[in-house]
């Protein structure tokens, strides 16, 4: 039984499920973030307040953290196993044709992880009282951060990398879950492309607008 | 044509290997890659030097013996070809060609460009069969099979077991190989009765042999000389979940 | 001195096999695991034999020179596998399949054996289908068939143009199942160097581990050779470059008689030779002649591109000469007709040694897609090799050495003249007479392995249950091992200038020129001298680098070529002896007025069985062929 639950295929299955859950969460997060574009801080702050206090969201939050943890742990674990599968490498770089960004998931994923840590430091830790700041006014926290050019640039780079990650992630998840075939493959690829552009662009627009106006 | 060849030389599994450089003259563009290597060996033997060991047999792309990593590509830069069918007209006069053995933990080097691919056999032994003994078969037409499924089963059954998918994969994963066999049997009604046991056993053996997992990069598909499709892996996954 | 007893059961043709099975001795299941069987070779005969013997419960040890059993050259068979299913309702039957094979073999095969293989042919298709071989199907879900040369019914089951691969992998999967079950032990990368005979019975083999160079002894109660044919004796052939005759040849030198060694099928359609470096002539399946039309220009030396030659200036010579069978004449006929046209100066391509195989009309009639579905992989392969797109212009083909009908002599039980040594598949001589019909080799190989040998070997082994496991420390094993080691050392110690491949090429040329598609007294006599000279040169000037205790591919090759140099002589002796034309064996002295093969049934209706006689010339024994159920006729496809 253990063999089945912890086979490489099962691990990938869990990773894909976790990844898809995270993919669902991103648009929700984006929706709230887009309220930052309003000059009135109220809608954003109340949305943030709702997210922080509504009991059902609390449950989802725990689930979210667990998902992130599983996705990352399994990702790293599989990656190590994969590196060990080829102890002696090639002298000439492998030029086999591959799907875009598919070979760099550990690196794009890793970058997103670093951003996540910074993000937690900036917002979540305020909520927990670990870092100084007003948990009832994330609107101003966000505006302050985005007005730092270095932060905005880092933010953009991370979302660019996230886009790369997402493009392969979405189609790969379908493939791993066994939901791809000759007919659906191009459809899934198109959806992946739209998603991988729309979501990061949506996030990236915010500091841009803040800068310009 | 004149070529500079950088070839991995390794006396046996235990020995330390290194690249050796050879200059080869008189290569004709209509030679196949293995014929070019045969010419090299002929020259080396006449010079009293050690020839390069490499696997090759049918010379028509079907036995799966040959396989080397040529300038960064398993089976060389042309798609859909085994090394034995790769023609030298795809290379330029004066070109340097680096030839390496397949690299993967489950494929230890035996000598020079020859690797031990018995791990692939072990996966097949684990479950790559339908348990019908000679004499027990019903009349062939007793069980009709949808032509579409039969054709798809054939498309995956054409795998020659060369190991190029493993060699191409950044994870040295054997998923395309395994999925080809799983697909063939999954698509045929004859294969259904033991589909669950089969997929569990083959995946367990694949892990045991030390192959990596699938990152869905598609390198295997692009290098497969028989152009076995990536969606076989999706089918394998599906079959596996069904067997949970 | 051997005596030939073909052990054919008496009674009517249709009842012989049933009668045999009824009377054959059986081995109790509990005793089977005490009996060891060695199978050498894992092709379409060896793998089925090993797996079905394993299924029965015998303790089976299997050997192959490749790194895995799945690479045996049966994998390259393209066109299909015959069976008398009569799914097309076109008048096929076991009898008709039997008759076609007998006639196709030009009445030089044993009636009883051929009838038996026709009888089991249907079971083979049932079995392969049940173990997941994806044969081509109709939309209704049933199996489909196609036509092949030399017959007028459609009885060939196929998987695109790679039927051999599909059935071999099916057999390989059964083998794997038995390996898992523990009844079969697999020994890959082993080359058989000698046969061990103890008290007149085959009891083991000596093999070389091709990775370590170690010499190993393996014993058994019976030994089965499924080592294929010796077509690579021509150097350029359709076979895998490592295919060889060594195992069969060693058995011959230990007392297994060799039957009809000169019967070699030259396949009419292979990719022509393009240059001197070429190591291989790739087969283009005979099934292509279903839709392809063979032609050459009507004008000698016409060098225009094929597509520029108008219809009325094309000579569809097969359709012209053989209106009844047209492009679907048997292989020997098609090969000779191609050679005749090329020798007369009508050949096409840069060398003039090729004829056109044109799909223009078929594509026009059926559409490109239909042709692609039937032969897609063959067209691709042809393009890979030649750069020519056969959807647009004709393929160029030429005959090449392909299949050896000759082989170790076996009786009805598939046992050679050495007790306990069996030969199955292409390694034996039994079913194809002087010419094999297309798609019959997979049938015969699989039939021998799955449905014939398991019965006959049990009959042999039944009294052997009292014999304990054979020990490998006997003087016989010692002697055989010493002989093998001595030979390896001899090969390594010549230290000359020419490689094994150099000699192989020279031998190939001698054989192709003098003992190929057509033969004559003067040429054969000359060949005999040339072979002897070459053999002498071989042992004086052979260069083998490296040592015996490592993976040494040159040493492997040298051993195989050394055996070919001996076998070649036997082939020529046999060809000289048979002063008639029959099937693939065409003696120029014996032809009809319109240049067809002229058989001489009065003098040569026998199997020429050669016994090894140390340094003396081989001894000829004759197994008279009695035709009780068919009438001997001059073969005609006109």
Short mmCIF file of N, CA and C in Angstrom, two decimals, chain C residues 265-364:
data_model
loop_
_atom_site.label_atom_id
_atom_site.label_comp_id
_atom_site.label_asym_id
_atom_site.label_seq_id
_atom_site.Cartn_x
_atom_site.Cartn_y
_atom_site.Cartn_z
N UNK C 265 16.83 -17.94 -49.48
CA UNK C 265 15.89 -17.08 -50.17
C UNK C 265 16.48 -15.69 -50.37
N UNK C 266 16.45 -15.28 -51.62
CA UNK C 266 16.88 -13.92 -51.93
C UNK C 266 15.60 -13.10 -52.04
N UNK C 267 15.43 -12.16 -51.15
CA UNK C 267 14.18 -11.39 -51.11
C UNK C 267 14.17 -10.37 -52.24
N UNK C 268 13.07 -10.30 -53.00
CA UNK C 268 13.08 -9.44 -54.18
C UNK C 268 13.11 -7.93 -53.87
N UNK C 269 12.62 -7.54 -52.72
CA UNK C 269 12.54 -6.09 -52.52
C UNK C 269 13.31 -5.62 -51.29
N UNK C 270 14.52 -5.17 -51.53
CA UNK C 270 15.25 -4.48 -50.47
C UNK C 270 15.77 -3.18 -51.06
N UNK C 271 16.15 -2.28 -50.19
CA UNK C 271 16.72 -1.03 -50.67
C UNK C 271 18.06 -1.37 -51.33
N UNK C 272 18.28 -0.95 -52.59
CA UNK C 272 19.51 -1.37 -53.29
C UNK C 272 20.77 -0.85 -52.59
N UNK C 273 21.85 -1.52 -52.87
CA UNK C 273 23.12 -1.07 -52.30
C UNK C 273 23.50 0.27 -52.92
N UNK C 274 23.95 1.19 -52.09
CA UNK C 274 24.26 2.51 -52.60
C UNK C 274 25.75 2.82 -52.59
N UNK C 275 26.48 2.17 -51.68
CA UNK C 275 27.91 2.46 -51.60
C UNK C 275 28.64 1.30 -50.95
N UNK C 276 29.95 1.37 -50.99
CA UNK C 276 30.74 0.24 -50.52
C UNK C 276 30.78 0.11 -49.00
N UNK C 277 30.38 1.18 -48.29
CA UNK C 277 30.44 1.13 -46.83
C UNK C 277 29.23 0.45 -46.24
N UNK C 278 28.24 0.27 -47.11
CA UNK C 278 26.97 -0.19 -46.59
C UNK C 278 27.10 -1.50 -45.85
N UNK C 279 26.41 -1.59 -44.73
CA UNK C 279 26.54 -2.77 -43.88
C UNK C 279 25.29 -3.62 -43.92
N UNK C 280 24.31 -3.17 -44.72
CA UNK C 280 23.00 -3.78 -44.55
C UNK C 280 22.11 -3.43 -45.73
N UNK C 281 21.30 -4.36 -46.16
CA UNK C 281 20.30 -4.07 -47.18
C UNK C 281 18.94 -4.14 -46.52
N UNK C 282 18.31 -3.00 -46.39
CA UNK C 282 17.07 -2.97 -45.64
C UNK C 282 15.91 -3.51 -46.46
N UNK C 283 15.15 -4.38 -45.82
CA UNK C 283 14.02 -5.02 -46.46
C UNK C 283 12.89 -4.03 -46.67
N UNK C 284 12.23 -4.16 -47.82
CA UNK C 284 10.97 -3.46 -48.01
C UNK C 284 9.92 -4.55 -48.21
N UNK C 285 9.00 -4.61 -47.29
CA UNK C 285 8.08 -5.75 -47.20
C UNK C 285 7.47 -6.16 -48.53
N UNK C 286 7.33 -7.48 -48.65
CA UNK C 286 6.67 -8.05 -49.81
C UNK C 286 5.23 -7.54 -49.95
N UNK C 287 4.64 -7.18 -48.81
CA UNK C 287 3.24 -6.72 -48.87
C UNK C 287 3.11 -5.51 -49.79
N UNK C 288 4.21 -4.79 -50.01
CA UNK C 288 4.17 -3.63 -50.89
C UNK C 288 3.76 -4.02 -52.31
N UNK C 289 4.04 -5.28 -52.67
CA UNK C 289 3.68 -5.72 -54.02
C UNK C 289 2.18 -5.93 -54.19
N UNK C 290 1.44 -5.84 -53.07
CA UNK C 290 -0.02 -5.84 -53.17
C UNK C 290 -0.51 -4.65 -53.96
N UNK C 291 0.14 -3.51 -53.74
CA UNK C 291 -0.31 -2.27 -54.35
C UNK C 291 0.72 -1.64 -55.27
N UNK C 292 1.97 -2.04 -55.11
CA UNK C 292 3.02 -1.48 -55.95
C UNK C 292 3.17 -2.30 -57.22
N UNK C 293 3.44 -1.63 -58.33
CA UNK C 293 3.66 -2.35 -59.59
C UNK C 293 5.13 -2.26 -59.95
N UNK C 294 5.68 -3.42 -60.30
CA UNK C 294 7.10 -3.49 -60.59
C UNK C 294 7.33 -3.24 -62.08
N UNK C 295 8.24 -2.34 -62.40
CA UNK C 295 8.53 -2.10 -63.82
C UNK C 295 9.95 -1.59 -64.04
N UNK C 296 10.38 -1.72 -65.29
CA UNK C 296 11.62 -1.11 -65.75
C UNK C 296 11.30 -0.46 -67.10
N UNK C 297 12.16 0.43 -67.58
CA UNK C 297 11.88 1.04 -68.89
C UNK C 297 11.95 -0.02 -69.99
N UNK C 298 11.19 0.23 -71.06
CA UNK C 298 11.22 -0.70 -72.18
C UNK C 298 12.50 -0.55 -72.98
N UNK C 299 13.08 0.64 -72.89
CA UNK C 299 14.30 0.89 -73.65
C UNK C 299 15.51 0.66 -72.74
N UNK C 300 16.44 -0.12 -73.23
CA UNK C 300 17.63 -0.43 -72.47
C UNK C 300 18.40 0.84 -72.12
N UNK C 301 18.81 0.96 -70.86
CA UNK C 301 19.65 2.08 -70.47
C UNK C 301 18.93 3.42 -70.42
N UNK C 302 17.61 3.40 -70.40
CA UNK C 302 16.83 4.64 -70.30
C UNK C 302 17.09 5.30 -68.95
N UNK C 303 17.76 6.46 -68.97
CA UNK C 303 18.16 7.05 -67.69
C UNK C 303 17.24 8.20 -67.25
N UNK C 304 16.12 8.37 -67.92
CA UNK C 304 15.20 9.44 -67.52
C UNK C 304 14.64 9.15 -66.12
N UNK C 305 14.33 10.20 -65.37
CA UNK C 305 13.67 9.96 -64.07
C UNK C 305 12.38 9.18 -64.30
N UNK C 306 12.05 8.31 -63.36
CA UNK C 306 10.92 7.39 -63.54
C UNK C 306 9.64 8.11 -63.93
N UNK C 307 9.35 9.22 -63.28
CA UNK C 307 8.09 9.89 -63.55
C UNK C 307 8.00 10.50 -64.95
N UNK C 308 9.15 10.63 -65.62
CA UNK C 308 9.13 11.20 -66.97
C UNK C 308 8.98 10.14 -68.04
N UNK C 309 8.96 8.89 -67.62
CA UNK C 309 8.80 7.81 -68.60
C UNK C 309 7.31 7.53 -68.77
N UNK C 310 6.79 7.73 -69.98
CA UNK C 310 5.34 7.55 -70.17
C UNK C 310 4.93 6.10 -70.04
N UNK C 311 3.65 5.93 -69.76
CA UNK C 311 3.08 4.61 -69.51
C UNK C 311 3.47 3.58 -70.57
N UNK C 312 3.38 3.98 -71.84
CA UNK C 312 3.61 2.98 -72.89
C UNK C 312 5.08 2.60 -73.04
N UNK C 313 5.95 3.34 -72.35
CA UNK C 313 7.36 2.97 -72.43
C UNK C 313 7.83 2.22 -71.18
N UNK C 314 6.86 1.79 -70.37
CA UNK C 314 7.20 1.04 -69.16
C UNK C 314 6.94 -0.44 -69.38
N UNK C 315 7.83 -1.27 -68.89
CA UNK C 315 7.65 -2.71 -69.01
C UNK C 315 7.33 -3.27 -67.62
N UNK C 316 6.04 -3.55 -67.41
CA UNK C 316 5.64 -4.19 -66.15
C UNK C 316 5.92 -5.67 -66.32
N UNK C 317 7.18 -6.04 -66.14
CA UNK C 317 7.60 -7.36 -66.59
C UNK C 317 6.99 -8.51 -65.81
N UNK C 318 6.64 -8.30 -64.53
CA UNK C 318 6.01 -9.39 -63.77
C UNK C 318 4.59 -9.64 -64.29
N UNK C 319 3.89 -8.54 -64.55
CA UNK C 319 2.53 -8.68 -65.07
C UNK C 319 2.57 -9.29 -66.47
N UNK C 320 3.61 -8.93 -67.22
CA UNK C 320 3.75 -9.44 -68.58
C UNK C 320 4.06 -10.95 -68.56
N UNK C 321 5.02 -11.34 -67.70
CA UNK C 321 5.46 -12.73 -67.73
C UNK C 321 4.53 -13.67 -66.97
N UNK C 322 3.90 -13.14 -65.91
CA UNK C 322 3.07 -14.00 -65.05
C UNK C 322 1.68 -13.41 -64.90
N UNK C 323 0.88 -13.44 -65.94
CA UNK C 323 -0.42 -12.76 -65.88
C UNK C 323 -1.32 -13.24 -64.75
N UNK C 324 -1.22 -14.49 -64.34
CA UNK C 324 -2.13 -15.00 -63.30
C UNK C 324 -1.80 -14.40 -61.93
N UNK C 325 -0.54 -14.32 -61.62
CA UNK C 325 -0.14 -13.83 -60.29
C UNK C 325 0.39 -12.40 -60.35
N UNK C 326 0.81 -11.97 -61.52
CA UNK C 326 1.29 -10.60 -61.68
C UNK C 326 2.39 -10.24 -60.71
N UNK C 327 2.19 -9.12 -60.00
CA UNK C 327 3.21 -8.65 -59.07
C UNK C 327 3.31 -9.52 -57.82
N UNK C 328 2.36 -10.43 -57.66
CA UNK C 328 2.35 -11.27 -56.47
C UNK C 328 2.90 -12.68 -56.71
N UNK C 329 3.87 -12.78 -57.58
CA UNK C 329 4.53 -14.08 -57.74
C UNK C 329 5.40 -14.32 -56.50
N UNK C 330 5.77 -15.59 -56.23
CA UNK C 330 6.62 -15.85 -55.07
C UNK C 330 7.96 -15.13 -55.18
N UNK C 331 8.64 -15.09 -54.05
CA UNK C 331 9.87 -14.30 -53.95
C UNK C 331 10.96 -14.75 -54.92
N UNK C 332 11.15 -16.07 -55.01
CA UNK C 332 12.25 -16.53 -55.85
C UNK C 332 12.01 -16.11 -57.30
N UNK C 333 10.77 -16.18 -57.73
CA UNK C 333 10.44 -15.83 -59.11
C UNK C 333 10.66 -14.32 -59.33
N UNK C 334 10.17 -13.53 -58.37
CA UNK C 334 10.31 -12.08 -58.49
C UNK C 334 11.78 -11.66 -58.48
N UNK C 335 12.56 -12.30 -57.64
CA UNK C 335 13.99 -11.95 -57.54
C UNK C 335 14.72 -12.23 -58.84
N UNK C 336 14.49 -13.42 -59.35
CA UNK C 336 15.19 -13.79 -60.58
C UNK C 336 14.77 -12.91 -61.75
N UNK C 337 13.46 -12.58 -61.76
CA UNK C 337 12.97 -11.73 -62.86
C UNK C 337 13.65 -10.35 -62.79
N UNK C 338 13.85 -9.83 -61.58
CA UNK C 338 14.52 -8.54 -61.43
C UNK C 338 15.97 -8.63 -61.89
N UNK C 339 16.61 -9.72 -61.47
CA UNK C 339 18.01 -9.91 -61.86
C UNK C 339 18.13 -10.02 -63.38
N UNK C 340 17.19 -10.75 -63.96
CA UNK C 340 17.23 -10.96 -65.42
C UNK C 340 17.14 -9.61 -66.14
N UNK C 341 16.20 -8.75 -65.70
CA UNK C 341 16.04 -7.43 -66.34
C UNK C 341 17.30 -6.58 -66.16
N UNK C 342 17.85 -6.60 -64.95
CA UNK C 342 19.03 -5.76 -64.66
C UNK C 342 20.25 -6.27 -65.43
N UNK C 343 20.41 -7.60 -65.45
CA UNK C 343 21.54 -8.16 -66.19
C UNK C 343 21.44 -7.83 -67.68
N UNK C 344 20.18 -7.72 -68.17
CA UNK C 344 19.98 -7.41 -69.58
C UNK C 344 20.13 -5.92 -69.87
N UNK C 345 20.38 -5.13 -68.81
CA UNK C 345 20.66 -3.72 -69.04
C UNK C 345 19.48 -2.78 -68.86
N UNK C 346 18.39 -3.30 -68.32
CA UNK C 346 17.20 -2.44 -68.16
C UNK C 346 17.07 -1.86 -66.75
N UNK C 347 18.03 -2.15 -65.90
CA UNK C 347 17.95 -1.71 -64.51
C UNK C 347 17.93 -0.20 -64.38
N UNK C 348 17.40 0.29 -63.28
CA UNK C 348 17.29 1.73 -63.06
C UNK C 348 18.20 2.17 -61.91
N UNK C 349 18.22 3.47 -61.67
CA UNK C 349 19.03 4.00 -60.59
C UNK C 349 20.48 4.16 -60.99
N UNK C 350 21.28 4.79 -60.14
CA UNK C 350 22.66 5.09 -60.50
C UNK C 350 23.50 3.86 -60.84
N UNK C 351 23.21 2.72 -60.21
CA UNK C 351 24.03 1.53 -60.46
C UNK C 351 23.44 0.64 -61.54
N UNK C 352 22.18 0.89 -61.90
CA UNK C 352 21.53 0.00 -62.86
C UNK C 352 21.14 -1.32 -62.22
N UNK C 353 21.37 -1.44 -60.92
CA UNK C 353 20.99 -2.67 -60.22
C UNK C 353 19.77 -2.39 -59.35
N UNK C 354 18.67 -2.07 -60.00
CA UNK C 354 17.43 -1.81 -59.28
C UNK C 354 16.28 -1.79 -60.26
N UNK C 355 15.08 -2.06 -59.73
CA UNK C 355 13.87 -1.93 -60.54
C UNK C 355 12.90 -1.01 -59.79
N UNK C 356 11.92 -0.49 -60.51
CA UNK C 356 10.96 0.41 -59.88
C UNK C 356 9.82 -0.36 -59.23
N UNK C 357 9.39 0.12 -58.07
CA UNK C 357 8.18 -0.39 -57.43
C UNK C 357 7.29 0.83 -57.26
N UNK C 358 6.26 0.86 -58.09
CA UNK C 358 5.53 2.12 -58.29
C UNK C 358 4.15 2.09 -57.65
N UNK C 359 3.84 3.11 -56.87
CA UNK C 359 2.55 3.17 -56.18
C UNK C 359 1.59 4.18 -56.81
N UNK C 360 2.02 4.74 -57.94
CA UNK C 360 1.24 5.80 -58.56
C UNK C 360 -0.22 5.38 -58.76
N UNK C 361 -0.42 4.21 -59.36
CA UNK C 361 -1.78 3.79 -59.68
C UNK C 361 -2.60 3.50 -58.42
N UNK C 362 -1.93 2.89 -57.43
CA UNK C 362 -2.64 2.57 -56.19
C UNK C 362 -3.06 3.84 -55.47
N UNK C 363 -2.18 4.84 -55.46
CA UNK C 363 -2.51 6.10 -54.79
C UNK C 363 -3.65 6.79 -55.53
N UNK C 364 -3.61 6.71 -56.85
CA UNK C 364 -4.66 7.32 -57.64
C UNK C 364 -6.01 6.66 -57.32
#
